[in-house]
Amino acid sequence: VLALEQKAVQIIDQLRPRLDAVRQQKSKLGPQPGKDQPPESDAVAGERSRLTAIEQSIDGEMRRTDSYAVRASQLIDNLNQLQREHFARSLLTRTRSPLLPTLWIELGKESMKAIEDLSVKLDTWATISGPSLNWIVALGLACLVIWLALRAISRRTIHLYRDAVPGIPSFFARTITAAWVAVALAMPPIVAMLIGWIGLDQIDVLHAELDRIAWVAVSSVIVFSGVTALADALLVPRNSSWRLFDLSDSSAARIRWLMLWIAAVYAIDQILKEFASVIFAPLSITIAQSFLAGVAFAGLLVALLRTPFSVAPAPPAAIEAGLSAPGGGQLELFGPVRIEPKWVKLPLWVIAIGIVGAAVLGYVSLARFISGQIVVTGSIIVALVLLHHAVRAFAGDLIDEKNASGKWLSEQIGLNQVRRRRMATIFILSVQLGLILLAMPLVLLQWGFDWHVVKSWLASLLFGFKVGSIEISLARLLVAAAILAAGYFGTRLVQRSLDRSVLQPPRVDAGIANSIRTAVGYLGVGASVLLAFSYAGLDFTNLAIVAGALSVGIGFGLQSVVNNFVSGLILLIERPIKVGDWIVVGTDEGFVRRISVRSTEIETFDRSSVIIPNAELIQGRVKNWTLHDPVGRVRLQVGIDYACDPGKARQIMLDLAGAHPAVLKIPAPSVGFDNFGPSSVDLSLRVFVADVTSGGGVRTDLAFQVLEAFKGAGISVPFPQSDVHLRSVEPLKALIEETVDGKLAGKDAAGGNGHKPVAEAPATAHSR
């Protein structure tokens, strides 16, 4: 049914372009003439009839095929619903409780019959496989040799690689190593089992029932090998420097041992379950087996929960290297994973209690399902966690300029730390989305969904599904995002190449170089956006229609944005200001650091950034100190005493200015007589410098030198002073005499010596 639906959709996709082509040809003939209009020629009428017949034929075929696709889709939905109901019913079917004595009595009676049936099956398989016994033995020995050889090679390679790394490896190195170590450790048994299974199938000894058992054994070995390999790669009990989780050696060894036994119980239970299915074992055996497997799982989980997740102490070498801090706290951007026991152990306690409770109450299928998901789904989650931390560690290397990737992004692409951090965040989110999409089918298959259904969902998600009249394709969106990213990085590479080769300051003016660089950036990013949108399926015709309909709103609502954008283009073309210019806009003064599409960034002298809309720079008054050339004038005002010789002061200032290395000879320095001040003769020294940005330093140097030279030459620099002349002092003299007489009278009353009498002191103190 699924193939029928896919075939119908394929036919519709093939017919749709043909129908569009016929309708386009028919539209060129124009509308059919009405009753009052002159008839069209026979050739045009015949062509119209032919195209109409073809259009009706294709349209009818598409409608009929579409009805088949809808009917097939409905059948698939019904089958999926029945399958889900059957899966839920099988999990929630209640049997007899294993605690009932009658179950075990019945088990004792039926076990002998099951053993006899199994022996009969084994004799039958031995009889069938007898002629190929030599081949089977040879194949078994070959698989054993392959397993031992691959195991020795993989372990030797791992040891040599780890020993060759000096010091404490970074977390990124540990994560990448854990990924390939897990694969290397899992491959030997898996390859040996697959070779054995394929070999047995080639010598024709795997008949129907034996083939089922062999495949279950192979899949169980794959799961067991994968779990143990992940445990060894992540925990590394004998080498804490390569461990991904922040655990002590004893905790890591115990957790690894318990994970191995959980995987072993799962593999044995799967094989015994298939044997019971082959011999049609009684229900009592199935209940007992599921109960014992569930109790074993629960017991191992309880043992895991009782394991202390103690933190490993940081090695002294790691502390000295800056990779970790004492007590296990990591100084790396993304360090080893700290396991919080309450977040790990609480769900496992619930699962362990649920397994035992379901088995005791008679829900043996549910208990077995939960136990199996601990191993399979848990392994998928652990693998995702490993890949997740590998991605985060790699993103940390992108941010850190000390690493090769971060250094390359900084030097070749020109990304600062803020942009590298943003890029790392986008990279992490994108890869995490990919990991989730990769893990979802595996988890859905374990939870009872059919592979064809999962594949259909993935195909719809990746290659297109419709929301109303809009078709969304995740694959197209991902490729469009890749095109956009490639275009952005390519543009940055071209810009950096131009900066290093063509747009060098001695060869090209800095402002022209910035304009060219910005224009290349706009063109490259704009072309990348157009290509990405085109590949994603965005119809620019519809976009133009929408833009035309919203033109009035855009004209009023986005008027300032458009004005600033156009002003930014004018700034890049006309270049009244350039990057690096020293400008004054209103009360803001500083250097131009960046001219973007909407605004210009100015860095003031106190290192603050001022964002000015481009329209203000075009429409307002702007003072540019370095528009045509960097030459500037420095003015130093000095006041000397009226008693000093101005000519001598003038000559001293000219000599000092001429001796300064930053002062230009042409135009020559000059001293102007500015004004007769209230307390000084005001002079000003005017000099020119090659770079106006150095004018502040030159002015400071000259000020210190002039002050020192004036002191040595006896030329004083007066401060403002005023002489106050009183026209009449008689009222002031009378006021002073009155005040003095009052004070003398007070002294006489106190005893003539200015002190109170001794006898009155206690009384005065008491009165207070």
C-alpha positions as MATLAB code, in Angstrom:
seq = 'VLALEQKAVQIIDQLRPRLDAVRQQKSKLGPQPGKDQPPESDAVAGERSRLTAIEQSIDGEMRRTDSYAVRASQLIDNLNQLQREHFARSLLTRTRSPLLPTLWIELGKESMKAIEDLSVKLDTWATISGPSLNWIVALGLACLVIWLALRAISRRTIHLYRDAVPGIPSFFARTITAAWVAVALAMPPIVAMLIGWIGLDQIDVLHAELDRIAWVAVSSVIVFSGVTALADALLVPRNSSWRLFDLSDSSAARIRWLMLWIAAVYAIDQILKEFASVIFAPLSITIAQSFLAGVAFAGLLVALLRTPFSVAPAPPAAIEAGLSAPGGGQLELFGPVRIEPKWVKLPLWVIAIGIVGAAVLGYVSLARFISGQIVVTGSIIVALVLLHHAVRAFAGDLIDEKNASGKWLSEQIGLNQVRRRRMATIFILSVQLGLILLAMPLVLLQWGFDWHVVKSWLASLLFGFKVGSIEISLARLLVAAAILAAGYFGTRLVQRSLDRSVLQPPRVDAGIANSIRTAVGYLGVGASVLLAFSYAGLDFTNLAIVAGALSVGIGFGLQSVVNNFVSGLILLIERPIKVGDWIVVGTDEGFVRRISVRSTEIETFDRSSVIIPNAELIQGRVKNWTLHDPVGRVRLQVGIDYACDPGKARQIMLDLAGAHPAVLKIPAPSVGFDNFGPSSVDLSLRVFVADVTSGGGVRTDLAFQVLEAFKGAGISVPFPQSDVHLRSVEPLKALIEETVDGKLAGKDAAGGNGHKPVAEAPATAHSR';
ca = [
       0.000    0.000    0.000;
       2.853    2.356    0.806;
       4.463    1.615   -2.567;
       1.124    2.340   -4.260;
       0.892    5.710   -2.530;
       4.464    6.604   -3.485;
       3.885    5.550   -7.095;
       0.732    7.668   -7.283;
       2.554   10.719   -5.946;
       5.370   10.105   -8.427;
       2.922    9.942  -11.349;
       1.254   13.180  -10.250;
       4.630   14.917  -10.018;
       5.442   13.745  -13.555;
       2.102   14.874  -15.009;
       1.991   18.304  -13.368;
       4.736   19.908  -15.565;
       3.039   18.559  -18.691;
      -0.295   20.043  -17.613;
       1.342   23.414  -16.885;
       3.017   23.381  -20.311;
      -0.272   22.655  -22.097;
      -2.077   25.411  -20.196;
       0.712   27.849  -21.004;
       0.432   27.007  -24.717;
      -3.330   27.394  -24.532;
      -3.042   30.796  -22.854;
      -1.034   32.060  -25.834;
      -4.092   31.527  -28.055;
      -6.009   34.091  -26.023;
      -9.589   33.820  -24.766;
     -12.169   32.128  -26.913;
     -14.240   34.719  -28.895;
     -17.773   35.432  -27.690;
     -21.020   35.412  -29.603;
     -20.807   39.007  -30.839;
     -17.112   38.748  -31.747;
     -15.746   37.548  -35.102;
     -14.875   33.843  -35.128;
     -11.264   32.715  -34.932;
      -9.565   30.943  -37.820;
      -9.911   27.224  -38.331;
      -6.237   26.649  -37.516;
      -6.539   28.456  -34.167;
      -9.820   26.695  -33.369;
      -8.290   23.309  -34.198;
      -5.235   23.985  -32.069;
      -7.458   25.124  -29.184;
      -9.526   21.931  -29.435;
      -6.390   19.779  -29.484;
      -4.865   21.495  -26.461;
      -8.184   21.349  -24.597;
      -8.441   17.606  -25.188;
      -4.878   17.054  -23.961;
      -5.521   19.264  -20.922;
      -8.681   17.370  -19.995;
      -6.939   14.029  -20.453;
      -3.970   14.942  -18.251;
      -6.169   16.628  -15.662;
      -8.478   13.608  -15.488;
      -5.516   11.251  -15.099;
      -4.111   13.393  -12.309;
      -7.446   13.484  -10.491;
      -7.848    9.714  -10.753;
      -4.277    9.098   -9.565;
      -4.747   11.575   -6.732;
      -7.827    9.648   -5.571;
      -5.724    6.460   -5.516;
      -3.081    8.227   -3.434;
      -5.703    9.461   -0.959;
      -7.213    5.991   -0.685;
      -3.775    4.430   -0.123;
      -2.994    7.054    2.513;
      -6.235    6.257    4.324;
      -5.427    2.534    4.271;
      -1.942    3.233    5.650;
      -3.408    5.346    8.446;
      -5.856    2.568    9.334;
      -3.086   -0.049    9.333;
      -0.901    2.153   11.510;
      -3.764    2.663   13.925;
      -4.367   -1.096   14.116;
      -0.655   -1.709   14.632;
      -0.454    0.833   17.451;
      -3.531   -0.627   19.106;
      -2.061   -4.128   18.842;
       1.253   -2.934   20.281;
      -0.470   -1.190   23.195;
      -2.720   -4.200   23.778;
       0.244   -6.569   23.850;
       2.025   -4.383   26.396;
      -0.998   -3.943   28.632;
      -2.221   -7.554   28.498;
      -2.264   -8.907   32.032;
      -1.284  -12.495   32.778;
      -1.013  -14.424   36.004;
       1.162  -12.923   38.682;
       4.534  -14.638   39.179;
       3.840  -14.608   42.910;
       1.104  -17.226   42.548;
       2.331  -20.706   43.600;
       0.205  -22.363   40.904;
       2.325  -20.705   38.224;
       5.532  -22.283   39.474;
       3.876  -25.670   39.945;
       2.669  -25.512   36.351;
       6.134  -24.354   35.262;
       7.721  -27.460   36.796;
       5.353  -29.721   34.884;
       5.711  -27.951   31.514;
       9.478  -27.424   31.643;
      10.222  -31.067   30.849;
       8.038  -30.959   27.760;
       9.723  -27.710   26.632;
      13.161  -29.286   27.076;
      12.076  -32.291   25.005;
      10.767  -30.010   22.252;
      14.018  -28.064   22.269;
      16.093  -31.240   22.034;
      13.999  -32.377   19.073;
      14.596  -29.027   17.366;
      18.331  -29.245   18.028;
      18.474  -32.801   16.642;
      16.618  -31.671   13.543;
      18.984  -28.734   13.021;
      22.003  -30.986   13.589;
      20.698  -33.460   11.017;
      20.140  -30.710    8.471;
      23.538  -29.128    9.138;
      25.446  -32.442    9.307;
      26.753  -32.439    5.708;
      28.136  -28.929    6.228;
      29.708  -29.584    9.624;
      33.264  -29.088    8.393;
      32.323  -25.778    6.814;
      30.586  -24.684   10.019;
      33.635  -25.537   12.148;
      35.968  -23.774    9.722;
      33.703  -20.739    9.646;
      33.568  -20.667   13.443;
      37.353  -20.821   13.725;
      37.718  -18.103   11.089;
      35.290  -15.849   12.956;
      37.179  -16.488   16.206;
      40.500  -15.586   14.582;
      39.004  -12.462   13.002;
      37.558  -11.384   16.338;
      40.829  -11.903   18.224;
      42.888  -10.179   15.532;
      40.614   -7.149   15.261;
      40.372   -6.937   19.043;
      44.154   -6.953   19.425;
      44.620   -4.385   16.662;
      41.963   -2.023   18.026;
      43.185   -2.181   21.619;
      46.812   -1.753   20.572;
      45.916    1.249   18.424;
      43.969    2.834   21.273;
      46.813    2.381   23.756;
      49.422    3.742   21.351;
      47.310    6.792   20.535;
      46.566    7.635   24.171;
      50.177    7.162   25.206;
      51.380    9.402   22.372;
      49.338   12.401   23.564;
      51.482   14.480   25.952;
      50.064   15.847   29.189;
      46.367   16.185   29.931;
      44.252   16.049   26.736;
      41.654   18.725   26.127;
      37.980   17.908   26.430;
      37.558   18.143   22.668;
      40.369   15.613   22.168;
      38.795   13.322   24.761;
      35.384   13.565   23.126;
      36.625   12.861   19.602;
      38.777   10.028   20.914;
      35.833    8.524   22.786;
      33.766    8.558   19.577;
      36.235    6.570   17.471;
      37.322    4.388   20.410;
      33.707    3.280   20.906;
      33.504    2.289   17.241;
      36.891    0.550   17.366;
      35.955   -1.491   20.446;
      32.525   -2.473   19.102;
      33.663   -3.487   15.618;
      35.593   -6.759   16.315;
      32.681   -8.829   17.737;
      30.147   -7.240   15.392;
      32.253   -7.919   12.286;
      32.949  -11.490   13.410;
      29.257  -12.197   14.068;
      28.135  -10.683   10.772;
      30.733  -12.704    8.849;
      29.572  -15.846   10.628;
      25.905  -15.132    9.923;
      26.551  -14.379    6.240;
      28.767  -17.466    5.968;
      26.118  -19.746    7.473;
      23.575  -18.315    5.084;
      25.902  -18.941    2.124;
      26.418  -22.624    3.010;
      22.628  -22.956    3.308;
      22.280  -24.119    6.907;
      20.102  -21.245    8.153;
      16.604  -22.552    7.635;
      13.510  -20.644    8.708;
      13.598  -21.185   12.475;
      17.382  -21.297   12.772;
      17.686  -18.125   10.724;
      15.456  -16.286   13.198;
      17.542  -17.435   16.156;
      20.803  -16.594   14.371;
      19.634  -13.087   13.541;
      18.457  -12.495   17.123;
      21.857  -13.699   18.351;
      23.641  -11.342   15.952;
      21.483   -8.362   16.944;
      21.954   -9.179   20.644;
      25.731   -9.286   20.194;
      25.574   -5.956   18.356;
      23.673   -4.356   21.249;
      25.941   -5.934   23.876;
      29.090   -4.873   22.036;
      27.800   -1.351   21.498;
      26.878   -0.870   25.162;
      30.179   -2.210   26.480;
      32.150   -0.189   23.929;
      30.324    3.000   24.922;
      30.950    2.270   28.595;
      34.666    1.699   28.015;
      35.031    4.777   25.796;
      33.152    7.163   28.079;
      34.224    5.966   31.524;
      37.799    4.706   30.837;
      38.140    3.106   34.294;
      41.930    2.723   34.111;
      42.846    6.130   32.709;
      41.061    9.082   34.296;
      42.770   11.651   32.054;
      40.694   10.398   29.085;
      37.406   10.140   31.012;
      34.526   12.299   29.803;
      32.523   12.211   33.023;
      33.768   13.786   36.226;
      33.858   10.544   38.253;
      36.407    8.834   40.448;
      38.110    5.625   39.317;
      36.057    3.434   41.651;
      32.737    4.942   40.560;
      33.651    4.679   36.873;
      34.726    1.023   37.215;
      31.549    0.044   39.082;
      29.249    1.823   36.620;
      31.042    0.214   33.688;
      30.712   -3.248   35.250;
      26.976   -2.762   35.920;
      26.343   -1.512   32.371;
      28.085   -4.614   31.017;
      25.845   -6.912   33.060;
      22.693   -5.014   32.072;
      23.600   -5.467   28.406;
      24.379   -9.157   29.015;
      20.995   -9.756   30.672;
      19.288   -8.043   27.737;
      21.139  -10.173   25.154;
      20.465  -13.448   27.001;
      16.791  -12.548   27.471;
      16.357  -11.801   23.762;
      17.919  -15.116   22.721;
      15.855  -17.118   25.254;
      12.722  -15.308   24.143;
      13.343  -16.347   20.529;
      14.010  -19.960   21.565;
      10.733  -19.974   23.502;
       8.927  -18.641   20.445;
      10.457  -21.300   18.176;
       9.467  -24.248   20.409;
       6.070  -22.695   21.219;
       6.864  -22.656   24.934;
       3.920  -22.603   27.355;
       2.743  -19.327   28.862;
       4.129  -20.216   32.281;
       7.677  -20.363   30.882;
       7.252  -16.979   29.178;
       5.914  -15.420   32.391;
       8.711  -16.893   34.495;
      11.404  -15.847   32.041;
      10.080  -12.282   31.800;
       9.769  -12.058   35.574;
      13.323  -13.273   36.189;
      14.729  -10.960   33.512;
      12.811   -8.012   34.974;
      14.016   -8.775   38.496;
      17.592   -9.032   37.195;
      17.253   -5.676   35.419;
      15.750   -4.058   38.506;
      18.462   -5.494   40.740;
      21.207   -4.182   38.491;
      19.523   -0.781   38.363;
      19.322   -0.682   42.160;
      23.018   -1.552   42.321;
      23.694    1.271   39.871;
      21.614    3.655   41.967;
      23.543    2.735   45.088;
      26.822    3.558   43.351;
      28.287    6.829   44.683;
      28.893    9.307   41.871;
      31.996   10.691   43.552;
      34.024   13.364   41.786;
      37.570   12.608   40.712;
      40.272   14.864   42.210;
      42.058   17.029   39.670;
      45.596   15.876   38.853;
      48.338   18.428   39.676;
      49.439   18.407   36.040;
      45.940   19.362   34.970;
      45.818   22.241   37.435;
      49.195   23.521   36.244;
      48.060   23.221   32.619;
      44.928   25.235   33.376;
      42.616   22.430   32.265;
      40.950   21.863   35.616;
      40.708   23.402   39.009;
      41.067   21.688   42.375;
      38.031   19.697   43.293;
      37.195   18.868   39.737;
      35.935   22.278   38.653;
      36.891   22.776   35.038;
      38.517   25.883   33.687;
      37.941   24.869   30.079;
      35.115   26.449   28.136;
      33.488   23.032   27.802;
      35.003   20.611   30.335;
      34.174   17.089   31.541;
      30.526   16.442   32.289;
      29.575   16.713   35.939;
      26.902   14.108   36.738;
      24.239   15.324   39.149;
      23.020   12.212   41.038;
      19.513   13.521   41.743;
      18.802   14.075   38.038;
      20.138   10.643   37.055;
      19.076    8.451   39.945;
      15.509    9.655   40.439;
      14.267    8.511   36.979;
      16.152    5.218   37.353;
      14.485    4.578   40.711;
      11.097    5.102   39.070;
      12.040    2.736   36.218;
      13.323    0.031   38.581;
      10.169    0.174   40.696;
       8.043    0.177   37.533;
       9.753   -2.964   36.171;
       9.272   -4.929   39.394;
       5.726   -3.652   39.867;
       4.672   -4.504   36.309;
       6.203   -7.987   36.543;
       4.602   -8.732   39.923;
       1.175   -7.545   38.773;
       1.325   -9.778   35.700;
       2.228   -7.204   33.029;
       5.239   -9.222   31.905;
       5.307   -7.765   28.388;
       5.392   -4.241   29.776;
       8.184   -5.152   32.205;
      10.224   -6.725   29.403;
       9.631   -3.734   27.130;
      10.803   -1.262   29.783;
      13.869   -3.396   30.492;
      14.768   -3.546   26.815;
      14.402    0.200   26.393;
      16.857    0.783   29.216;
      19.509   -0.874   27.083;
      18.594    0.162   23.538;
      17.066    3.611   24.029;
      19.560    4.308   26.802;
      22.436    3.500   24.446;
      20.994    5.841   21.826;
      20.703    8.614   24.408;
      24.270    8.046   25.634;
      25.547    8.164   22.048;
      23.639   11.415   21.513;
      25.149   12.856   24.691;
      28.612   11.889   23.451;
      28.052   13.557   20.076;
      26.445   16.555   21.753;
      29.484   17.175   23.934;
      31.794   16.603   20.984;
      29.949   19.346   19.113;
      30.094   21.684   22.119;
      33.807   21.015   22.532;
      34.417   21.770   18.855;
      32.363   24.957   19.200;
      34.563   25.915   22.136;
      37.597   25.568   19.881;
      35.905   27.882   17.366;
      35.559   30.553   20.040;
      39.016   30.216   21.564;
      41.595   32.028   19.439;
      44.380   29.868   20.891;
      43.119   26.853   18.936;
      43.719   26.337   15.228;
      40.068   26.686   14.175;
      39.487   29.836   16.221;
      42.749   31.330   14.984;
      41.804   30.582   11.359;
      38.392   32.226   11.761;
      40.027   35.262   13.334;
      42.857   35.701   10.837;
      41.388   34.413    7.560;
      37.697   35.289    7.950;
      38.124   38.291   10.243;
      35.577   37.219   12.872;
      36.011   38.677   16.333;
      35.180   36.746   19.484;
      31.570   37.973   19.643;
      30.858   36.804   16.079;
      32.682   33.530   16.647;
      30.543   32.922   19.717;
      27.365   33.580   17.734;
      28.555   31.279   14.971;
      29.368   28.589   17.542;
      25.866   28.890   19.019;
      24.251   28.537   15.589;
      26.537   25.589   14.835;
      25.592   23.849   18.093;
      21.854   24.346   17.531;
      22.060   23.141   13.920;
      24.010   19.995   14.755;
      21.751   19.269   17.727;
      18.748   19.464   15.410;
      20.488   17.036   13.058;
      21.254   14.656   15.933;
      17.626   14.714   17.040;
      16.451   13.958   13.496;
      18.992   11.139   13.335;
      17.935    9.620   16.656;
      14.170    9.959   16.223;
      13.780    7.069   13.725;
      15.846    4.757   15.932;
      13.780    5.569   19.009;
      10.472    5.294   17.129;
      11.443    1.860   15.824;
      12.154    0.712   19.370;
       8.796    2.033   20.542;
       6.755   -0.063   18.140;
       6.499    2.037   14.977;
       6.822    0.341   11.602;
       9.918    1.103    9.529;
       7.896    1.971    6.425;
       5.885    4.512    8.410;
       8.998    6.059    9.919;
      10.642    6.192    6.496;
       7.561    7.862    5.047;
       7.608   10.478    7.801;
      11.291   11.149    7.231;
      10.762   11.440    3.480;
       7.927   13.918    4.007;
       9.976   15.909    6.500;
      13.115   16.035    4.384;
      11.732   16.246    0.860;
       8.537   18.198    1.327;
       5.182   18.448    3.019;
       2.407   20.929    2.438;
       0.909   23.389    4.895;
      -2.068   24.742    3.000;
      -0.723   25.765   -0.392;
       2.861   26.143    0.852;
       5.280   23.251    0.380;
       8.023   22.982    2.994;
      11.123   20.853    2.432;
      13.610   20.526    5.263;
      16.289   19.258    2.888;
      15.893   22.343    0.701;
      16.033   24.589    3.748;
      19.207   22.892    4.975;
      20.869   23.172    1.571;
      19.761   26.810    1.333;
      21.278   27.477    4.763;
      24.486   25.776    3.605;
      24.541   27.967    0.465;
      24.042   31.071    2.586;
      26.812   30.061    5.003;
      29.184   29.172    2.150;
      28.454   32.481    0.431;
      29.051   34.411    3.639;
      32.360   32.696    4.380;
      33.416   32.980    0.738;
      32.676   36.694    0.799;
      34.703   37.148    3.968;
      37.609   35.234    2.420;
      37.501   37.474   -0.666;
      37.427   40.557    1.549;
      40.417   39.369    3.569;
      42.285   38.530    0.373;
      41.607   42.017   -1.005;
      42.733   43.587    2.269;
      46.036   41.722    2.146;
      46.838   42.132   -1.548;
      45.036   44.967   -3.350;
      43.601   47.260   -0.695;
      46.823   47.979    1.178;
      47.019   51.574    2.573;
      50.175   52.589    0.665;
      48.545   51.479   -2.575;
      44.917   52.480   -2.003;
      43.410   55.150    0.220;
      41.935   53.741    3.428;
      38.509   55.239    2.730;
      38.385   53.864   -0.819;
      39.547   50.485    0.479;
      36.759   50.440    3.055;
      34.154   51.384    0.435;
      35.344   48.618   -1.908;
      35.429   46.106    0.928;
      31.916   47.041    2.062;
      30.569   46.909   -1.502;
      32.084   43.440   -2.011;
      30.458   42.342    1.234;
      27.042   43.654    0.180;
      27.281   42.033   -3.251;
      28.502   38.675   -1.918;
      25.987   38.389    0.897;
      23.168   39.679   -1.321;
      23.952   37.137   -4.035;
      24.140   34.377   -1.413;
      20.744   35.373   -0.026;
      19.188   35.373   -3.513;
      20.676   31.957   -4.342;
      19.599   30.506   -1.007;
      16.046   31.822   -1.337;
      15.816   30.614   -4.924;
      16.958   27.107   -3.977;
      14.554   27.074   -1.030;
      11.707   27.626   -3.493;
      10.781   31.211   -2.688;
       8.771   32.659   -5.562;
      10.033   36.187   -6.162;
       7.023   36.919   -8.374;
       4.696   36.472   -5.421;
       7.108   38.468   -3.293;
       6.993   41.324   -5.806;
       3.182   41.233   -5.778;
       3.114   41.386   -1.987;
       5.706   44.179   -1.991;
       3.615   46.127   -4.496;
       0.495   45.687   -2.391;
       2.341   46.881    0.693;
       4.172   49.716   -1.062;
       2.072   52.397    0.607;
       2.661   50.928    4.042;
       6.354   50.529    3.345;
       6.517   54.113    2.116;
       5.184   55.470    5.409;
       6.265   52.858    7.944;
       9.777   52.232    6.644;
      10.512   55.705    5.362;
      13.268   56.356    7.883;
      14.816   52.925    7.301;
      14.881   53.425    3.534;
      16.215   56.953    4.018;
      19.074   55.680    6.167;
      19.803   52.868    3.700;
      20.027   55.259    0.751;
      22.119   57.631    2.848;
      24.491   54.756    3.628;
      24.930   54.085   -0.083;
      25.624   57.787   -0.661;
      28.249   57.734    2.089;
      29.982   54.779    0.442;
      29.902   56.351   -3.043;
      30.422   60.056   -2.321;
      32.605   59.402    0.748;
      32.172   62.665    2.710;
      33.343   60.600    5.661;
      35.445   57.445    5.685;
      36.394   54.829    8.206;
      39.144   56.308   10.366;
      38.097   59.953    9.860;
      37.964   62.305   12.817;
      34.549   63.950   12.687;
      32.345   66.151   14.834;
      28.568   65.710   14.680;
      26.728   68.030   17.026;
      28.079   67.381   20.511;
      29.638   64.044   19.518;
      33.258   63.847   18.384;
      35.412   60.844   17.553;
      36.714   58.474   14.899;
      34.530   56.665   12.359;
      34.829   52.940   13.014;
      32.165   51.408   10.793;
      29.710   52.521    8.111;
      26.881   50.001    7.852;
      23.640   49.892    5.893;
      21.567   51.835    8.402;
      23.955   53.700   10.674;
      27.539   54.785   11.299;
      29.513   53.934   14.420;
      31.737   56.611   15.964;
      34.226   55.850   18.713;
      34.702   58.842   21.003;
      37.927   59.726   22.778;
      36.698   58.107   26.011;
      36.252   54.782   24.096;
      32.460   54.892   23.990;
      30.553   54.103   20.785;
      27.976   56.481   19.318;
      25.560   55.132   16.698;
      24.416   57.872   14.314;
      21.786   57.250   11.592;
      23.220   57.765    8.128;
      20.541   60.299    7.241;
      21.872   62.704    9.894;
      25.340   62.572    8.328;
      23.938   63.395    4.877;
      21.382   66.028    5.872;
      23.134   67.638    8.863;
      26.368   69.563    9.452;
      29.461   67.376    9.862;
      32.948   68.623   10.691;
      35.609   66.321    9.230;
      39.177   66.932   10.382;
      40.683   64.450    7.908;
      38.482   64.651    4.804;
      41.124   65.391    2.138;
      44.376   65.005    4.057;
      45.432   64.355    7.657;
      47.384   67.633    8.006;
      46.067   69.769   10.845;
      46.849   72.928   12.798;
      47.591   73.029   16.523;
      47.059   76.253   18.488;
      48.618   76.937   21.901;
      47.468   80.080   23.770;
      49.881   81.653   26.278;
      49.566   84.809   28.409;
      52.654   86.715   29.653;
      53.045   89.546   32.136;
      52.880   93.121   30.841;
      56.334   93.709   32.277;
      57.884   90.954   30.126;
      59.236   91.290   26.592;
      56.703   89.850   24.040;
      59.342   89.606   21.338;
      61.545   87.434   23.515;
      58.575   85.192   24.344;
      57.709   84.983   20.640;
      61.216   83.894   19.706;
      61.311   81.250   22.447;
      58.055   79.711   21.223;
      59.213   79.705   17.589;
      62.488   78.011   18.537;
      60.691   75.323   20.524;
      58.179   74.713   17.718;
      60.919   74.465   15.113;
      62.806   71.926   17.216;
      59.812   69.632   17.721;
      60.040   66.604   15.346;
      56.289   66.398   14.712;
      55.900   70.041   13.640;
      55.977   70.686    9.885;
      58.461   73.168    8.454;
      56.010   74.166    5.724;
      53.741   75.877    6.625;
      56.156   77.394    9.131;
      55.200   77.883   12.787;
      53.943   81.346   13.718;
      53.108   83.340   16.840;
      50.158   85.712   16.850;
      49.435   88.670   19.125;
      45.837   87.886   20.082;
      44.801   90.518   22.609;
      45.648   92.893   25.448;
      44.123   90.865   28.245;
      42.974   92.136   31.677;
      46.098   90.785   33.380;
      48.310   89.486   30.566;
      49.458   89.904   26.994;
      47.735   87.062   25.077;
      49.888   85.270   22.489;
      49.157   82.102   20.470;
      51.574   79.621   18.915;
      50.282   78.103   15.649;
      51.970   75.022   14.186;
      51.014   72.402   11.598;
      51.367   68.635   12.049;
      51.318   65.869    9.442;
      48.668   63.896   11.309;
      45.982   65.865   13.076;
      45.268   62.925   15.360;
      48.663   63.540   16.980;
      47.860   67.216   17.583;
      46.883   66.702   21.198;
      50.217   65.140   22.036;
      52.149   67.843   20.183;
      50.215   70.596   21.967;
      50.957   69.003   25.344;
      54.676   68.682   24.558;
      54.928   72.315   23.472;
      53.002   73.518   26.536;
      55.450   71.823   28.917;
      58.459   73.082   26.959;
      57.160   76.674   26.771;
      56.424   76.769   30.491;
      59.895   75.469   31.344;
      61.594   77.878   28.907;
      59.637   80.885   30.230;
      60.720   80.071   33.778;
      64.351   79.923   32.703;
      64.099   83.200   30.772;
      62.356   85.063   33.602;
      59.093   85.441   31.715;
      56.164   85.101   34.095;
      52.726   83.832   33.247;
      50.317   85.899   35.396;
      47.052   84.749   36.838;
      43.926   86.946   36.736;
      43.910   89.598   39.578;
      41.836   92.705   40.435;
      42.464   95.884   42.495;
      39.505   97.022   44.688;
      39.297  100.797   45.450;
      36.942  101.939   48.277;
      35.578  105.438   47.680;
      34.553  106.072   51.367;
      36.035  104.297   54.393;
      34.338  106.361   57.171;
      31.301  104.043   57.616;
      33.617  101.042   57.716;
      35.849  102.687   60.377;
      32.820  103.464   62.561;
      31.587   99.865   62.292;
      35.020   98.492   63.282;
      35.292  100.847   66.307;
      31.806   99.882   67.475;
      32.650   96.182   67.280;
      35.936   96.588   69.167;
      34.310   98.675   71.958;
      31.636   96.010   72.440;
      34.210   93.253   72.883;
      36.223   95.329   75.422;
      33.111   95.999   77.491;
      32.396   92.289   77.682;
      35.900   91.545   78.956;
      35.543   94.133   81.768;
      32.300   92.522   82.939;
      34.012   89.126   83.176;
      36.728   90.326   85.531;
      38.969   92.214   83.323;
      41.002   89.205   82.279;
      38.730   87.689   79.719;
      37.683   84.736   82.023;
      34.601   84.135   84.145;
      34.965   84.196   87.961;
      35.754   80.876   89.573;
      32.814   81.110   91.996;
      30.357   81.515   89.137;
      31.617   78.566   87.168;
      29.629   75.848   88.955;
      26.485   77.937   88.800;
      26.975   78.553   85.073;
      27.619   74.845   84.466;
      24.526   73.993   86.493;
      22.422   76.410   84.510;
      23.455   74.679   81.323;
];
